[in-house]
């Protein structure tokens, strides 16, 4: 069995700081585009940083799947910078992995038992029912929150009992997408993702992802809205606009 | 951006009960 972490690492070819990135179609978010959570997890993986850390992604354009892209790394004193561009040189995503920027550990409860299901898709990495490598997450919502519990299958675990970070970044991105969709009645591409890991993820039982609907608010520079999802232990993500199912 | 969800909703309606999609994207499920 190939782990999802191995599939993600296998997307990168070359050596040094000038690399080629070809994302597996399994990492789809919106049709014909990578899931924001998968790109963020790639940056986190490339940094090979342990302990508390913050991963940021700024998405400028759609990131295509199955297409060779130019991945450039920049080493700062205590951080790794990442940039993905297409063959024309157009920058698609920039990112940074550095020391944890927050110790916020606020948590909240998942939607109640009477929560309504959110739609699923066919091939989305998070919710796709026909994506054999995806999470197949089933999120719900009620008047207060969006969220759900997800139990990692073997593909998302490593031999030390660790949990692939891509599971967390994807669940958060997904929850935030639905927060934005519920607030606006529209969908859109993620433009900003920020996730703080308070430690190395452990695959022990179900992962609960929660996003408070009351925390969804418009941004002055974007008429579409803003969402924020917080995992039970405080990992969070802030897109400027909703992302994907 | 109005209309952004149109393609997405078309796909979702093929997989989900209409009520499930309508709760999130009411403008596309009249």
PDB file of C-alpha atoms in Angstrom:
ATOM      1  CA  UNK A   1       0.000   0.000   0.000  1.00  0.00           C
ATOM      2  CA  UNK A   2       1.326   3.407  -0.949  1.00  0.00           C
ATOM      3  CA  UNK A   3       0.676   6.043   1.674  1.00  0.00           C
ATOM      4  CA  UNK A   4      -0.839   9.382   0.771  1.00  0.00           C
ATOM      5  CA  UNK A   5       2.342  11.003   2.052  1.00  0.00           C
ATOM      6  CA  UNK A   6       4.357   8.992  -0.474  1.00  0.00           C
ATOM      7  CA  UNK A   7       1.995  10.045  -3.250  1.00  0.00           C
ATOM      8  CA  UNK A   8       2.401  13.675  -2.245  1.00  0.00           C
ATOM      9  CA  UNK A   9       6.198  13.410  -2.072  1.00  0.00           C
ATOM     10  CA  UNK A  10       6.151  11.636  -5.422  1.00  0.00           C
ATOM     11  CA  UNK A  11       4.734  14.774  -6.992  1.00  0.00           C
ATOM     12  CA  UNK A  12       8.118  16.452  -6.681  1.00  0.00           C
ATOM     13  CA  UNK A  13      11.017  15.647  -8.998  1.00  0.00           C
ATOM     14  CA  UNK A  14      14.514  17.031  -9.249  1.00  0.00           C
ATOM     15  CA  UNK A  15      17.077  18.132  -6.715  1.00  0.00           C
ATOM     16  CA  UNK A  16      18.085  21.301  -4.962  1.00  0.00           C
ATOM     17  CA  UNK A  17      15.742  24.266  -4.788  1.00  0.00           C
ATOM     18  CA  UNK A  18      14.502  24.322  -8.370  1.00  0.00           C
ATOM     19  CA  UNK A  19      12.096  21.429  -8.720  1.00  0.00           C
ATOM     20  CA  UNK A  20       9.296  20.099 -10.881  1.00  0.00           C
ATOM     21  CA  UNK A  21       5.875  19.574  -9.340  1.00  0.00           C
ATOM     22  CA  UNK A  22       3.285  17.321 -10.954  1.00  0.00           C
ATOM     23  CA  UNK A  23       0.319  16.792  -8.670  1.00  0.00           C
ATOM     24  CA  UNK A  24      -1.526  13.495  -8.825  1.00  0.00           C
ATOM     25  CA  UNK A  25      -5.161  13.862  -9.990  1.00  0.00           C
ATOM     26  CA  UNK A  26      -6.193  12.344  -6.671  1.00  0.00           C
ATOM     27  CA  UNK A  27      -5.535  15.745  -5.097  1.00  0.00           C
ATOM     28  CA  UNK A  28      -8.410  17.449  -6.874  1.00  0.00           C
ATOM     29  CA  UNK A  29     -10.534  20.096  -5.237  1.00  0.00           C
ATOM     30  CA  UNK A  30     -12.831  22.048  -7.516  1.00  0.00           C
ATOM     31  CA  UNK A  31     -12.997  20.511 -11.002  1.00  0.00           C
ATOM     32  CA  UNK A  32      -9.619  20.620 -12.781  1.00  0.00           C
ATOM     33  CA  UNK A  33      -7.821  22.188  -9.824  1.00  0.00           C
ATOM     34  CA  UNK A  34      -5.813  21.017  -6.850  1.00  0.00           C
ATOM     35  CA  UNK A  35      -7.385  21.038  -3.412  1.00  0.00           C
ATOM     36  CA  UNK A  36      -5.932  23.906  -1.419  1.00  0.00           C
ATOM     37  CA  UNK A  37      -5.275  21.558   1.462  1.00  0.00           C
ATOM     38  CA  UNK A  38      -3.074  19.337  -0.687  1.00  0.00           C
ATOM     39  CA  UNK A  39      -0.888  22.200  -1.857  1.00  0.00           C
ATOM     40  CA  UNK A  40      -0.488  23.462   1.685  1.00  0.00           C
ATOM     41  CA  UNK A  41       0.463  19.976   2.855  1.00  0.00           C
ATOM     42  CA  UNK A  42       3.060  19.772   0.109  1.00  0.00           C
ATOM     43  CA  UNK A  43       4.730  22.913   1.423  1.00  0.00           C
ATOM     44  CA  UNK A  44       4.635  21.519   4.943  1.00  0.00           C
ATOM     45  CA  UNK A  45       6.156  18.247   3.761  1.00  0.00           C
ATOM     46  CA  UNK A  46       8.967  19.995   1.907  1.00  0.00           C
ATOM     47  CA  UNK A  47       9.910  21.936   5.040  1.00  0.00           C
ATOM     48  CA  UNK A  48      10.467  18.731   7.058  1.00  0.00           C
ATOM     49  CA  UNK A  49       9.879  20.788  10.178  1.00  0.00           C
ATOM     50  CA  UNK A  50       8.775  19.151  13.429  1.00  0.00           C
ATOM     51  CA  UNK A  51       6.867  20.475  16.391  1.00  0.00           C
ATOM     52  CA  UNK A  52       4.749  23.615  16.386  1.00  0.00           C
ATOM     53  CA  UNK A  53       4.741  25.353  13.013  1.00  0.00           C
ATOM     54  CA  UNK A  54       2.619  27.542  10.792  1.00  0.00           C
ATOM     55  CA  UNK A  55       2.039  26.876   7.106  1.00  0.00           C
ATOM     56  CA  UNK A  56       0.785  29.615   4.836  1.00  0.00           C
ATOM     57  CA  UNK A  57      -0.403  29.480   1.264  1.00  0.00           C
ATOM     58  CA  UNK A  58      -1.408  32.367  -0.988  1.00  0.00           C
ATOM     59  CA  UNK A  59      -3.243  31.090  -4.035  1.00  0.00           C
ATOM     60  CA  UNK A  60      -3.130  33.412  -7.013  1.00  0.00           C
ATOM     61  CA  UNK A  61      -4.390  31.118  -9.746  1.00  0.00           C
ATOM     62  CA  UNK A  62      -5.829  27.660 -10.190  1.00  0.00           C
ATOM     63  CA  UNK A  63      -3.232  24.907  -9.673  1.00  0.00           C
ATOM     64  CA  UNK A  64      -3.682  22.281 -12.392  1.00  0.00           C
ATOM     65  CA  UNK A  65      -3.297  18.559 -11.806  1.00  0.00           C
ATOM     66  CA  UNK A  66      -1.127  16.213 -13.827  1.00  0.00           C
ATOM     67  CA  UNK A  67       0.805  19.095 -15.377  1.00  0.00           C
ATOM     68  CA  UNK A  68       4.508  19.747 -14.711  1.00  0.00           C
ATOM     69  CA  UNK A  69       4.901  22.972 -12.757  1.00  0.00           C
ATOM     70  CA  UNK A  70       7.938  24.900 -11.566  1.00  0.00           C
ATOM     71  CA  UNK A  71       8.480  24.631  -7.814  1.00  0.00           C
ATOM     72  CA  UNK A  72      11.070  26.928  -6.283  1.00  0.00           C
ATOM     73  CA  UNK A  73      12.227  26.813  -2.671  1.00  0.00           C
ATOM     74  CA  UNK A  74      13.764  29.697  -0.743  1.00  0.00           C
ATOM     75  CA  UNK A  75      15.557  29.114   2.528  1.00  0.00           C
ATOM     76  CA  UNK A  76      15.137  31.830   5.154  1.00  0.00           C
ATOM     77  CA  UNK A  77      16.771  31.919   8.567  1.00  0.00           C
ATOM     78  CA  UNK A  78      13.940  30.022  10.241  1.00  0.00           C
ATOM     79  CA  UNK A  79      11.505  29.304   7.462  1.00  0.00           C
ATOM     80  CA  UNK A  80      11.053  27.781   4.038  1.00  0.00           C
ATOM     81  CA  UNK A  81       9.528  29.760   1.209  1.00  0.00           C
ATOM     82  CA  UNK A  82       7.769  27.973  -1.657  1.00  0.00           C
ATOM     83  CA  UNK A  83       6.598  29.197  -5.023  1.00  0.00           C
ATOM     84  CA  UNK A  84       4.730  27.304  -7.729  1.00  0.00           C
ATOM     85  CA  UNK A  85       4.601  28.679 -11.263  1.00  0.00           C
ATOM     86  CA  UNK A  86       3.405  27.352 -14.590  1.00  0.00           C
ATOM     87  CA  UNK A  87       5.531  26.866 -17.693  1.00  0.00           C
ATOM     88  CA  UNK A  88       5.028  30.502 -18.712  1.00  0.00           C
ATOM     89  CA  UNK A  89       6.392  31.713 -15.401  1.00  0.00           C
ATOM     90  CA  UNK A  90       3.038  32.828 -14.048  1.00  0.00           C
ATOM     91  CA  UNK A  91       3.020  32.357 -10.278  1.00  0.00           C
ATOM     92  CA  UNK A  92       0.167  30.147  -9.094  1.00  0.00           C
ATOM     93  CA  UNK A  93       0.859  29.816  -5.379  1.00  0.00           C
ATOM     94  CA  UNK A  94       3.333  31.140  -2.858  1.00  0.00           C
ATOM     95  CA  UNK A  95       3.801  29.661   0.582  1.00  0.00           C
ATOM     96  CA  UNK A  96       5.851  29.730   3.741  1.00  0.00           C
ATOM     97  CA  UNK A  97       6.518  27.264   6.542  1.00  0.00           C
ATOM     98  CA  UNK A  98       7.942  28.704   9.733  1.00  0.00           C
ATOM     99  CA  UNK A  99       7.647  28.836  13.480  1.00  0.00           C
ATOM    100  CA  UNK A 100       4.161  28.670  14.944  1.00  0.00           C
ATOM    101  CA  UNK A 101       2.510  32.079  14.755  1.00  0.00           C
ATOM    102  CA  UNK A 102      -0.199  31.426  17.329  1.00  0.00           C
ATOM    103  CA  UNK A 103      -0.795  29.351  20.393  1.00  0.00           C
ATOM    104  CA  UNK A 104      -4.549  29.742  20.078  1.00  0.00           C
ATOM    105  CA  UNK A 105      -6.036  26.426  21.130  1.00  0.00           C
ATOM    106  CA  UNK A 106      -9.697  27.380  21.281  1.00  0.00           C
ATOM    107  CA  UNK A 107     -11.958  24.512  20.334  1.00  0.00           C
ATOM    108  CA  UNK A 108     -15.658  24.017  19.836  1.00  0.00           C
ATOM    109  CA  UNK A 109     -18.117  21.201  19.406  1.00  0.00           C
ATOM    110  CA  UNK A 110     -19.012  19.594  16.110  1.00  0.00           C
ATOM    111  CA  UNK A 111     -22.518  20.090  14.720  1.00  0.00           C
ATOM    112  CA  UNK A 112     -25.231  18.318  16.677  1.00  0.00           C
ATOM    113  CA  UNK A 113     -26.939  15.038  15.940  1.00  0.00           C
ATOM    114  CA  UNK A 114     -29.682  16.794  14.009  1.00  0.00           C
ATOM    115  CA  UNK A 115     -27.206  18.441  11.631  1.00  0.00           C
ATOM    116  CA  UNK A 116     -27.893  18.380   7.916  1.00  0.00           C
ATOM    117  CA  UNK A 117     -25.498  16.663   5.515  1.00  0.00           C
ATOM    118  CA  UNK A 118     -23.394  18.712   3.146  1.00  0.00           C
ATOM    119  CA  UNK A 119     -23.150  17.595  -0.475  1.00  0.00           C
ATOM    120  CA  UNK A 120     -20.497  15.159  -1.617  1.00  0.00           C
ATOM    121  CA  UNK A 121     -18.781  15.138  -4.977  1.00  0.00           C
ATOM    122  CA  UNK A 122     -17.381  12.451  -7.248  1.00  0.00           C
ATOM    123  CA  UNK A 123     -13.619  13.014  -7.280  1.00  0.00           C
ATOM    124  CA  UNK A 124     -12.782  15.685  -4.709  1.00  0.00           C
ATOM    125  CA  UNK A 125      -9.853  14.694  -2.511  1.00  0.00           C
ATOM    126  CA  UNK A 126     -11.836  15.601   0.603  1.00  0.00           C
ATOM    127  CA  UNK A 127     -15.384  14.426  -0.109  1.00  0.00           C
ATOM    128  CA  UNK A 128     -15.239  12.527  -3.394  1.00  0.00           C
ATOM    129  CA  UNK A 129     -17.101   9.237  -3.219  1.00  0.00           C
ATOM    130  CA  UNK A 130     -15.159   7.911  -6.218  1.00  0.00           C
ATOM    131  CA  UNK A 131     -11.660   9.070  -5.261  1.00  0.00           C
ATOM    132  CA  UNK A 132      -9.886   5.915  -4.038  1.00  0.00           C
ATOM    133  CA  UNK A 133      -7.083   7.949  -2.443  1.00  0.00           C
ATOM    134  CA  UNK A 134      -9.254  10.648  -0.916  1.00  0.00           C
ATOM    135  CA  UNK A 135     -10.539  11.184   2.603  1.00  0.00           C
ATOM    136  CA  UNK A 136     -14.188  10.547   1.709  1.00  0.00           C
ATOM    137  CA  UNK A 137     -15.095  12.923   4.492  1.00  0.00           C
ATOM    138  CA  UNK A 138     -18.739  13.491   5.318  1.00  0.00           C
ATOM    139  CA  UNK A 139     -19.319  16.909   6.817  1.00  0.00           C
ATOM    140  CA  UNK A 140     -22.551  18.279   8.220  1.00  0.00           C
ATOM    141  CA  UNK A 141     -23.840  21.636   9.357  1.00  0.00           C
ATOM    142  CA  UNK A 142     -26.374  23.147  11.704  1.00  0.00           C
ATOM    143  CA  UNK A 143     -27.213  26.691  12.706  1.00  0.00           C
ATOM    144  CA  UNK A 144     -23.996  26.994  14.684  1.00  0.00           C
ATOM    145  CA  UNK A 145     -21.239  25.097  12.909  1.00  0.00           C
ATOM    146  CA  UNK A 146     -19.873  23.084  10.017  1.00  0.00           C
ATOM    147  CA  UNK A 147     -17.872  19.987  10.750  1.00  0.00           C
ATOM    148  CA  UNK A 148     -17.668  16.299  11.316  1.00  0.00           C
ATOM    149  CA  UNK A 149     -15.554  13.416  12.482  1.00  0.00           C
ATOM    150  CA  UNK A 150     -13.187  11.519  10.221  1.00  0.00           C
ATOM    151  CA  UNK A 151     -11.216   8.402  11.057  1.00  0.00           C
ATOM    152  CA  UNK A 152      -7.948   8.068   9.147  1.00  0.00           C
ATOM    153  CA  UNK A 153      -7.548   4.878   7.113  1.00  0.00           C
ATOM    154  CA  UNK A 154      -4.182   3.140   6.842  1.00  0.00           C
ATOM    155  CA  UNK A 155      -3.182   5.171   3.791  1.00  0.00           C
ATOM    156  CA  UNK A 156      -3.120   8.296   5.957  1.00  0.00           C
ATOM    157  CA  UNK A 157      -0.956   6.807   8.714  1.00  0.00           C
ATOM    158  CA  UNK A 158       2.774   6.273   8.797  1.00  0.00           C
ATOM    159  CA  UNK A 159       4.662   3.394  10.392  1.00  0.00           C
ATOM    160  CA  UNK A 160       5.214   5.423  13.588  1.00  0.00           C
ATOM    161  CA  UNK A 161       1.524   6.093  14.146  1.00  0.00           C
ATOM    162  CA  UNK A 162       1.722   9.592  12.766  1.00  0.00           C
ATOM    163  CA  UNK A 163      -1.057  11.186  10.773  1.00  0.00           C
ATOM    164  CA  UNK A 164      -0.393  12.639   7.339  1.00  0.00           C
ATOM    165  CA  UNK A 165      -0.638  16.405   7.644  1.00  0.00           C
ATOM    166  CA  UNK A 166      -2.578  16.527   4.395  1.00  0.00           C
ATOM    167  CA  UNK A 167      -5.558  15.080   6.247  1.00  0.00           C
ATOM    168  CA  UNK A 168      -5.690  18.101   8.544  1.00  0.00           C
ATOM    169  CA  UNK A 169      -5.065  20.754   5.928  1.00  0.00           C
ATOM    170  CA  UNK A 170      -7.666  19.184   3.664  1.00  0.00           C
ATOM    171  CA  UNK A 171     -10.335  18.838   6.348  1.00  0.00           C
ATOM    172  CA  UNK A 172      -9.827  22.450   7.396  1.00  0.00           C
ATOM    173  CA  UNK A 173      -9.902  23.707   3.841  1.00  0.00           C
ATOM    174  CA  UNK A 174     -13.023  21.702   3.179  1.00  0.00           C
ATOM    175  CA  UNK A 175     -14.837  22.915   6.282  1.00  0.00           C
ATOM    176  CA  UNK A 176     -13.930  26.485   5.462  1.00  0.00           C
ATOM    177  CA  UNK A 177     -15.201  26.078   1.916  1.00  0.00           C
ATOM    178  CA  UNK A 178     -18.606  25.047   3.214  1.00  0.00           C
ATOM    179  CA  UNK A 179     -18.657  27.859   5.754  1.00  0.00           C
ATOM    180  CA  UNK A 180     -18.148  30.285   2.912  1.00  0.00           C
ATOM    181  CA  UNK A 181     -20.664  28.554   0.679  1.00  0.00           C
ATOM    182  CA  UNK A 182     -23.322  28.632   3.373  1.00  0.00           C
ATOM    183  CA  UNK A 183     -22.660  32.290   4.048  1.00  0.00           C
ATOM    184  CA  UNK A 184     -22.648  33.373   0.429  1.00  0.00           C
ATOM    185  CA  UNK A 185     -24.552  30.752  -1.551  1.00  0.00           C
ATOM    186  CA  UNK A 186     -21.570  30.697  -3.900  1.00  0.00           C
ATOM    187  CA  UNK A 187     -18.314  28.788  -4.333  1.00  0.00           C
ATOM    188  CA  UNK A 188     -14.857  30.012  -5.090  1.00  0.00           C
ATOM    189  CA  UNK A 189     -11.186  29.226  -5.157  1.00  0.00           C
ATOM    190  CA  UNK A 190      -9.183  29.412  -1.971  1.00  0.00           C
ATOM    191  CA  UNK A 191      -6.919  32.443  -1.969  1.00  0.00           C
ATOM    192  CA  UNK A 192      -5.355  32.250   1.476  1.00  0.00           C
ATOM    193  CA  UNK A 193      -4.765  29.315   3.783  1.00  0.00           C
ATOM    194  CA  UNK A 194      -3.036  29.478   7.147  1.00  0.00           C
ATOM    195  CA  UNK A 195      -2.750  26.408   9.335  1.00  0.00           C
ATOM    196  CA  UNK A 196      -0.894  26.199  12.623  1.00  0.00           C
ATOM    197  CA  UNK A 197       0.109  22.749  13.802  1.00  0.00           C
ATOM    198  CA  UNK A 198       0.620  22.658  17.545  1.00  0.00           C
ATOM    199  CA  UNK A 199       2.649  19.487  17.273  1.00  0.00           C
ATOM    200  CA  UNK A 200       3.210  16.468  15.104  1.00  0.00           C
ATOM    201  CA  UNK A 201      -0.169  14.966  14.174  1.00  0.00           C
ATOM    202  CA  UNK A 202      -0.972  11.560  15.630  1.00  0.00           C
ATOM    203  CA  UNK A 203      -3.385   9.090  14.063  1.00  0.00           C
ATOM    204  CA  UNK A 204      -5.245   8.137  17.229  1.00  0.00           C
ATOM    205  CA  UNK A 205      -8.967   7.856  16.749  1.00  0.00           C
ATOM    206  CA  UNK A 206     -11.296  10.183  14.938  1.00  0.00           C
ATOM    207  CA  UNK A 207     -10.300  13.667  13.867  1.00  0.00           C
ATOM    208  CA  UNK A 208     -12.987  16.252  14.560  1.00  0.00           C
ATOM    209  CA  UNK A 209     -13.063  19.326  12.367  1.00  0.00           C
ATOM    210  CA  UNK A 210     -15.256  22.268  13.320  1.00  0.00           C
ATOM    211  CA  UNK A 211     -15.888  25.694  11.879  1.00  0.00           C
ATOM    212  CA  UNK A 212     -18.087  28.180  13.677  1.00  0.00           C
ATOM    213  CA  UNK A 213     -20.519  29.847  11.290  1.00  0.00           C
ATOM    214  CA  UNK A 214     -20.503  32.969  13.423  1.00  0.00           C
ATOM    215  CA  UNK A 215     -16.804  33.357  12.604  1.00  0.00           C
ATOM    216  CA  UNK A 216     -17.618  33.675   8.916  1.00  0.00           C
ATOM    217  CA  UNK A 217     -17.434  37.314   7.982  1.00  0.00           C
ATOM    218  CA  UNK A 218     -16.784  39.439   4.930  1.00  0.00           C
ATOM    219  CA  UNK A 219     -13.440  41.009   4.275  1.00  0.00           C
ATOM    220  CA  UNK A 220     -13.213  44.603   3.247  1.00  0.00           C
ATOM    221  CA  UNK A 221     -11.118  43.761   0.199  1.00  0.00           C
ATOM    222  CA  UNK A 222     -13.214  40.839  -1.013  1.00  0.00           C
ATOM    223  CA  UNK A 223     -16.975  41.056  -1.519  1.00  0.00           C
ATOM    224  CA  UNK A 224     -17.417  37.297  -1.454  1.00  0.00           C
ATOM    225  CA  UNK A 225     -16.717  36.633   2.214  1.00  0.00           C
ATOM    226  CA  UNK A 226     -14.257  35.065   4.604  1.00  0.00           C
ATOM    227  CA  UNK A 227     -14.347  31.832   6.530  1.00  0.00           C
ATOM    228  CA  UNK A 228     -12.438  30.312   9.363  1.00  0.00           C
ATOM    229  CA  UNK A 229     -12.369  26.716  10.510  1.00  0.00           C
ATOM    230  CA  UNK A 230     -10.845  25.515  13.730  1.00  0.00           C
ATOM    231  CA  UNK A 231      -9.956  21.985  14.587  1.00  0.00           C
ATOM    232  CA  UNK A 232     -10.690  20.701  18.044  1.00  0.00           C
ATOM    233  CA  UNK A 233      -7.128  21.353  19.139  1.00  0.00           C
ATOM    234  CA  UNK A 234      -6.870  24.749  17.543  1.00  0.00           C
ATOM    235  CA  UNK A 235      -5.388  24.223  14.122  1.00  0.00           C
ATOM    236  CA  UNK A 236      -6.930  26.867  11.975  1.00  0.00           C
ATOM    237  CA  UNK A 237      -7.171  28.080   8.435  1.00  0.00           C
ATOM    238  CA  UNK A 238      -8.327  31.364   6.990  1.00  0.00           C
ATOM    239  CA  UNK A 239      -9.237  31.543   3.325  1.00  0.00           C
ATOM    240  CA  UNK A 240     -10.046  34.908   1.794  1.00  0.00           C
ATOM    241  CA  UNK A 241     -12.827  33.167  -0.039  1.00  0.00           C
ATOM    242  CA  UNK A 242     -14.261  29.691   0.036  1.00  0.00           C
ATOM    243  CA  UNK A 243     -12.394  26.924  -1.687  1.00  0.00           C
ATOM    244  CA  UNK A 244     -13.852  23.621  -2.797  1.00  0.00           C
ATOM    245  CA  UNK A 245     -15.675  20.409  -2.301  1.00  0.00           C
TER     246      UNK A 245
ATOM    247  CA  UNK B   1     -18.776  36.367  -7.932  1.00  0.00           C
ATOM    248  CA  UNK B   2     -22.339  35.433  -8.820  1.00  0.00           C
ATOM    249  CA  UNK B   3     -22.566  32.346 -10.992  1.00  0.00           C
ATOM    250  CA  UNK B   4     -19.339  30.839  -9.686  1.00  0.00           C
ATOM    251  CA  UNK B   5     -21.091  27.807  -8.263  1.00  0.00           C
ATOM    252  CA  UNK B   6     -23.047  26.920 -11.392  1.00  0.00           C
ATOM    253  CA  UNK B   7     -20.700  24.222 -12.689  1.00  0.00           C
ATOM    254  CA  UNK B   8     -20.160  22.827  -9.235  1.00  0.00           C
ATOM    255  CA  UNK B   9     -23.864  22.635  -8.466  1.00  0.00           C
ATOM    256  CA  UNK B  10     -24.554  20.825 -11.714  1.00  0.00           C
ATOM    257  CA  UNK B  11     -22.194  18.073 -10.644  1.00  0.00           C
ATOM    258  CA  UNK B  12     -23.492  17.996  -7.090  1.00  0.00           C
ATOM    259  CA  UNK B  13     -27.093  17.617  -8.218  1.00  0.00           C
ATOM    260  CA  UNK B  14     -26.129  14.456 -10.072  1.00  0.00           C
ATOM    261  CA  UNK B  15     -24.906  12.871  -6.840  1.00  0.00           C
ATOM    262  CA  UNK B  16     -26.905  14.369  -4.009  1.00  0.00           C
ATOM    263  CA  UNK B  17     -30.584  14.762  -3.146  1.00  0.00           C
ATOM    264  CA  UNK B  18     -31.765  18.155  -4.404  1.00  0.00           C
ATOM    265  CA  UNK B  19     -32.623  19.299  -0.882  1.00  0.00           C
ATOM    266  CA  UNK B  20     -29.040  18.742   0.261  1.00  0.00           C
ATOM    267  CA  UNK B  21     -27.684  20.947  -2.508  1.00  0.00           C
ATOM    268  CA  UNK B  22     -30.468  23.508  -2.202  1.00  0.00           C
ATOM    269  CA  UNK B  23     -29.686  24.206   1.447  1.00  0.00           C
ATOM    270  CA  UNK B  24     -26.244  25.486   0.445  1.00  0.00           C
ATOM    271  CA  UNK B  25     -26.822  26.869  -3.033  1.00  0.00           C
ATOM    272  CA  UNK B  26     -30.486  27.946  -3.099  1.00  0.00           C
ATOM    273  CA  UNK B  27     -30.043  30.291  -6.031  1.00  0.00           C
ATOM    274  CA  UNK B  28     -29.075  27.391  -8.281  1.00  0.00           C
ATOM    275  CA  UNK B  29     -31.798  24.967  -7.272  1.00  0.00           C
ATOM    276  CA  UNK B  30     -35.019  26.795  -7.969  1.00  0.00           C
TER     277      UNK B  30
END
